[in-house]
Amino acid sequence: MYQIQTWRYWLVGIVVAVAVLLALPNFFGEELAIQLAREDRVAMDATAQQRVLGILETQKVPTTSAYIEEDRLLLRFASADEQIRARDAINEAAQGDYIVALTSVPRTPGIVRAVGLKPMSLGLDLRGGVYFMYQ
């Protein structure tokens, strides 16, 4: 009878554990969001974040979370209706101050993002193409 050495079992177990860890961000899905950048291309800061959150509070638009990532402010929403209402409220209250982009962001927990793990990016052909909305 053929016997497999013990270190090979451990090697397979470690490879499977690392693969599951690297694939973990893909299991959380995506969430609707708005990405804000300042019109003058200056990095967003805490005061700009508080101003935007104040605008949304006065219009009674709830956000799931808000944080600054790569000099941009990301606002997460539970539904598409809230996302559109937030975009309209920001455009009306702060005309010309911010560039507003509707987007979707991964729901990856903060601790997984802190480690540096990101979900796999799918190409446009796998996502269903590109949709443009002109105003």
PDB file of N, CA and C in Angstrom, residues 32-36 56 73-77 82-88 90 99-105:
ATOM      1  N   LEU A  32     -24.356  49.878  -3.189  1.00  0.00           N
ATOM      2  CA  LEU A  32     -24.456  51.132  -3.917  1.00  0.00           C
ATOM      3  C   LEU A  32     -23.772  52.247  -3.147  1.00  0.00           C
ATOM      4  N   ALA A  33     -23.125  53.155  -3.883  1.00  0.00           N
ATOM      5  CA  ALA A  33     -22.385  54.226  -3.227  1.00  0.00           C
ATOM      6  C   ALA A  33     -22.308  55.450  -4.129  1.00  0.00           C
ATOM      7  N   ILE A  34     -21.865  56.534  -3.522  1.00  0.00           N
ATOM      8  CA  ILE A  34     -21.543  57.767  -4.245  1.00  0.00           C
ATOM      9  C   ILE A  34     -20.096  58.084  -3.929  1.00  0.00           C
ATOM     10  N   GLN A  35     -19.357  58.437  -4.956  1.00  0.00           N
ATOM     11  CA  GLN A  35     -17.964  58.819  -4.783  1.00  0.00           C
ATOM     12  C   GLN A  35     -17.868  60.315  -5.058  1.00  0.00           C
ATOM     13  N   LEU A  36     -17.347  61.063  -4.087  1.00  0.00           N
ATOM     14  CA  LEU A  36     -17.247  62.513  -4.203  1.00  0.00           C
ATOM     15  C   LEU A  36     -15.788  62.942  -4.265  1.00  0.00           C
ATOM     16  N   LEU A  56     -26.830  65.856   3.764  1.00  0.00           N
ATOM     17  CA  LEU A  56     -27.682  64.667   3.697  1.00  0.00           C
ATOM     18  C   LEU A  56     -28.604  64.560   4.910  1.00  0.00           C
ATOM     19  N   LEU A  73     -14.303  60.932  -1.045  1.00  0.00           N
ATOM     20  CA  LEU A  73     -15.269  60.561  -0.023  1.00  0.00           C
ATOM     21  C   LEU A  73     -16.212  59.524  -0.606  1.00  0.00           C
ATOM     22  N   LEU A  74     -16.372  58.398   0.092  1.00  0.00           N
ATOM     23  CA  LEU A  74     -17.299  57.353  -0.322  1.00  0.00           C
ATOM     24  C   LEU A  74     -18.467  57.320   0.643  1.00  0.00           C
ATOM     25  N   LEU A  75     -19.669  57.429   0.105  1.00  0.00           N
ATOM     26  CA  LEU A  75     -20.898  57.349   0.886  1.00  0.00           C
ATOM     27  C   LEU A  75     -21.646  56.105   0.429  1.00  0.00           C
ATOM     28  N   ARG A  76     -21.973  55.217   1.357  1.00  0.00           N
ATOM     29  CA  ARG A  76     -22.677  53.966   1.023  1.00  0.00           C
ATOM     30  C   ARG A  76     -24.154  54.107   1.353  1.00  0.00           C
ATOM     31  N   PHE A  77     -25.001  53.452   0.527  1.00  0.00           N
ATOM     32  CA  PHE A  77     -26.451  53.525   0.686  1.00  0.00           C
ATOM     33  C   PHE A  77     -27.072  52.141   0.585  1.00  0.00           C
ATOM     34  N   GLU A  82     -32.202  55.934  -2.345  1.00  0.00           N
ATOM     35  CA  GLU A  82     -31.429  56.782  -1.442  1.00  0.00           C
ATOM     36  C   GLU A  82     -30.190  57.324  -2.134  1.00  0.00           C
ATOM     37  N   GLN A  83     -29.573  56.527  -2.985  1.00  0.00           N
ATOM     38  CA  GLN A  83     -28.390  56.960  -3.725  1.00  0.00           C
ATOM     39  C   GLN A  83     -28.726  58.132  -4.646  1.00  0.00           C
ATOM     40  N   ILE A  84     -29.837  58.038  -5.369  1.00  0.00           N
ATOM     41  CA  ILE A  84     -30.247  59.109  -6.288  1.00  0.00           C
ATOM     42  C   ILE A  84     -30.647  60.356  -5.514  1.00  0.00           C
ATOM     43  N   ARG A  85     -31.383  60.180  -4.419  1.00  0.00           N
ATOM     44  CA  ARG A  85     -31.770  61.337  -3.595  1.00  0.00           C
ATOM     45  C   ARG A  85     -30.556  62.052  -3.027  1.00  0.00           C
ATOM     46  N   ALA A  86     -29.545  61.294  -2.622  1.00  0.00           N
ATOM     47  CA  ALA A  86     -28.321  61.894  -2.086  1.00  0.00           C
ATOM     48  C   ALA A  86     -27.573  62.659  -3.165  1.00  0.00           C
ATOM     49  N   ARG A  87     -27.488  62.085  -4.354  1.00  0.00           N
ATOM     50  CA  ARG A  87     -26.817  62.787  -5.457  1.00  0.00           C
ATOM     51  C   ARG A  87     -27.499  64.102  -5.754  1.00  0.00           C
ATOM     52  N   ASP A  88     -28.829  64.078  -5.829  1.00  0.00           N
ATOM     53  CA  ASP A  88     -29.570  65.303  -6.115  1.00  0.00           C
ATOM     54  C   ASP A  88     -29.416  66.334  -5.006  1.00  0.00           C
ATOM     55  N   ILE A  90     -26.884  66.702  -2.895  1.00  0.00           N
ATOM     56  CA  ILE A  90     -25.524  67.261  -2.914  1.00  0.00           C
ATOM     57  C   ILE A  90     -25.360  68.222  -4.074  1.00  0.00           C
ATOM     58  N   ILE A  99     -17.523  66.839  -7.507  1.00  0.00           N
ATOM     59  CA  ILE A  99     -17.805  65.957  -8.629  1.00  0.00           C
ATOM     60  C   ILE A  99     -18.445  64.710  -8.030  1.00  0.00           C
ATOM     61  N   VAL A 100     -19.658  64.398  -8.442  1.00  0.00           N
ATOM     62  CA  VAL A 100     -20.425  63.298  -7.866  1.00  0.00           C
ATOM     63  C   VAL A 100     -20.495  62.159  -8.883  1.00  0.00           C
ATOM     64  N   ALA A 101     -20.125  60.964  -8.452  1.00  0.00           N
ATOM     65  CA  ALA A 101     -20.184  59.783  -9.318  1.00  0.00           C
ATOM     66  C   ALA A 101     -20.955  58.677  -8.617  1.00  0.00           C
ATOM     67  N   LEU A 102     -21.957  58.137  -9.298  1.00  0.00           N
ATOM     68  CA  LEU A 102     -22.682  56.974  -8.784  1.00  0.00           C
ATOM     69  C   LEU A 102     -21.839  55.736  -9.067  1.00  0.00           C
ATOM     70  N   THR A 103     -21.688  54.906  -8.072  1.00  0.00           N
ATOM     71  CA  THR A 103     -20.841  53.734  -8.223  1.00  0.00           C
ATOM     72  C   THR A 103     -21.320  52.623  -7.295  1.00  0.00           C
ATOM     73  N   SER A 104     -20.651  51.518  -7.338  1.00  0.00           N
ATOM     74  CA  SER A 104     -20.885  50.452  -6.365  1.00  0.00           C
ATOM     75  C   SER A 104     -19.524  50.054  -5.803  1.00  0.00           C
ATOM     76  N   VAL A 105     -19.496  49.785  -4.511  1.00  0.00           N
ATOM     77  CA  VAL A 105     -18.255  49.427  -3.827  1.00  0.00           C
ATOM     78  C   VAL A 105     -18.433  48.082  -3.144  1.00  0.00           C
TER      79      VAL A 105
END
